[in-house]
């Protein structure tokens, strides 16, 4: 298997955590994609993922799977023992619900803020984001506020349970982790009052899968 991604970036981290948790890190080859150079917006990459984003999983038979959730489902179920996407009907529903919230209320909102209200990854990519770039956009700024509201929401969730979707580390935790990495790059600090979210971050940063994925 191959993973097309770029190390140290937020959405790629989500899948690297999954690979580490499943003991698959050394079973894949990583193919670097030049995001600052806008390689992912040109035809050869768009042929493998029309949405022009990383990560993408390439299987040995030539199948390409994009979207972190789809990649996670595949990897988590390969050995018939899903540990990140839920085992029971209720667990699966909770993981998917919280995972979707982690995307829409946090990591995707930060991505919009980063690419549309800041210079983002630089000049090569900017034409694909905001051709009339002159500065911050109201739309981009709104998503900074949305991401902050998302942080407050996940803090409230973590005041009641140890992990984002319940009592085990799941795909939803990996998404929030990627979101907070993105928040760091986008310079949106987690407010100090969000002690449950900050404590969760310290705790999951110590998990072997997260340490291995971030190495
Ligand atoms: N929903 C997608 C997924 O789950 O895979 C999101 C993927 C995504 O946005 N990836 C980012 C990307 O390719 C990488 S990162 O910024 O999170 O590190 N961005 C490129 C771009 O041009 O927006």
mmCIF file of C-alpha atoms and ligand atoms in Angstrom, residues 6 8-15 35 40-41 45 49 51-56 66-71 99 103 107-108 111 114-115 121 125 128-129 178 182, ligand 1:
data_model
loop_
_atom_site.group_PDB
_atom_site.id
_atom_site.type_symbol
_atom_site.label_atom_id
_atom_site.label_comp_id
_atom_site.label_asym_id
_atom_site.label_seq_id
_atom_site.Cartn_x
_atom_site.Cartn_y
_atom_site.Cartn_z
ATOM 1 C CA UNK A 6 2.844 15.269 3.306
ATOM 2 C CA UNK A 8 3.402 16.971 9.629
ATOM 3 C CA UNK A 9 0.157 18.181 8.041
ATOM 4 C CA UNK A 10 -3.211 17.953 9.801
ATOM 5 C CA UNK A 11 -5.353 15.607 7.679
ATOM 6 C CA UNK A 12 -2.391 13.331 6.917
ATOM 7 C CA UNK A 13 -1.855 13.046 10.693
ATOM 8 C CA UNK A 14 -5.343 11.570 11.048
ATOM 9 C CA UNK A 15 -4.469 8.621 8.817
ATOM 10 C CA UNK A 35 1.182 20.993 -1.245
ATOM 11 C CA UNK A 40 -2.342 18.352 -5.682
ATOM 12 C CA UNK A 41 -4.236 20.786 -7.914
ATOM 13 C CA UNK A 45 -2.826 14.190 -8.840
ATOM 14 C CA UNK A 49 -8.254 12.246 -6.245
ATOM 15 C CA UNK A 51 -11.043 16.761 -4.883
ATOM 16 C CA UNK A 52 -7.335 17.643 -4.912
ATOM 17 C CA UNK A 53 -6.578 16.862 -1.275
ATOM 18 C CA UNK A 54 -4.323 14.541 0.693
ATOM 19 C CA UNK A 55 -4.113 11.924 2.065
ATOM 20 C CA UNK A 56 -4.862 9.288 -0.563
ATOM 21 C CA UNK A 66 -9.407 9.333 -0.535
ATOM 22 C CA UNK A 67 -11.193 10.950 2.444
ATOM 23 C CA UNK A 68 -9.720 10.172 5.853
ATOM 24 C CA UNK A 69 -12.945 8.522 6.990
ATOM 25 C CA UNK A 70 -13.000 6.108 4.039
ATOM 26 C CA UNK A 71 -9.292 5.327 4.440
ATOM 27 C CA UNK A 99 -16.221 12.402 13.618
ATOM 28 C CA UNK A 103 -14.672 17.785 10.612
ATOM 29 C CA UNK A 107 -10.686 20.846 11.172
ATOM 30 C CA UNK A 108 -12.553 21.943 8.021
ATOM 31 C CA UNK A 111 -8.806 24.900 6.842
ATOM 32 C CA UNK A 114 -6.246 29.244 6.988
ATOM 33 C CA UNK A 115 -6.649 29.251 3.207
ATOM 34 C CA UNK A 121 0.489 27.806 2.149
ATOM 35 C CA UNK A 125 -1.666 27.643 -3.965
ATOM 36 C CA UNK A 128 -6.817 27.854 -6.262
ATOM 37 C CA UNK A 129 -8.229 29.374 -3.094
ATOM 38 C CA UNK A 178 -5.647 16.891 13.388
ATOM 39 C CA UNK A 182 -4.165 22.763 12.153
HETATM 40 N N1 LIG B 1 -12.107 15.740 3.791
HETATM 41 C C1 LIG B 1 -10.752 15.480 3.359
HETATM 42 C C2 LIG B 1 -10.252 14.194 3.984
HETATM 43 O O1 LIG B 1 -10.860 13.732 4.958
HETATM 44 O O2 LIG B 1 -9.289 13.582 3.504
HETATM 45 C C3 LIG B 1 -9.918 16.665 3.722
HETATM 46 C C4 LIG B 1 -8.511 16.547 3.212
HETATM 47 C C5 LIG B 1 -7.752 17.860 3.268
HETATM 48 O O3 LIG B 1 -8.346 18.934 3.336
HETATM 49 N N2 LIG B 1 -6.439 17.740 3.227
HETATM 50 C C6 LIG B 1 -5.616 18.901 3.202
HETATM 51 C C7 LIG B 1 -5.340 19.304 1.775
HETATM 52 O O4 LIG B 1 -5.094 18.465 0.950
HETATM 53 C C8 LIG B 1 -4.292 18.600 3.826
HETATM 54 S S1 LIG B 1 -4.048 19.449 5.337
HETATM 55 O O5 LIG B 1 -4.109 20.871 5.002
HETATM 56 O O6 LIG B 1 -5.050 19.090 6.252
HETATM 57 O O7 LIG B 1 -2.763 19.083 5.817
HETATM 58 N N3 LIG B 1 -5.332 20.602 1.545
HETATM 59 C C9 LIG B 1 -4.958 21.118 0.284
HETATM 60 C C10 LIG B 1 -5.765 22.269 -0.122
HETATM 61 O O8 LIG B 1 -5.426 22.827 -1.145
HETATM 62 O O9 LIG B 1 -6.726 22.621 0.583
#
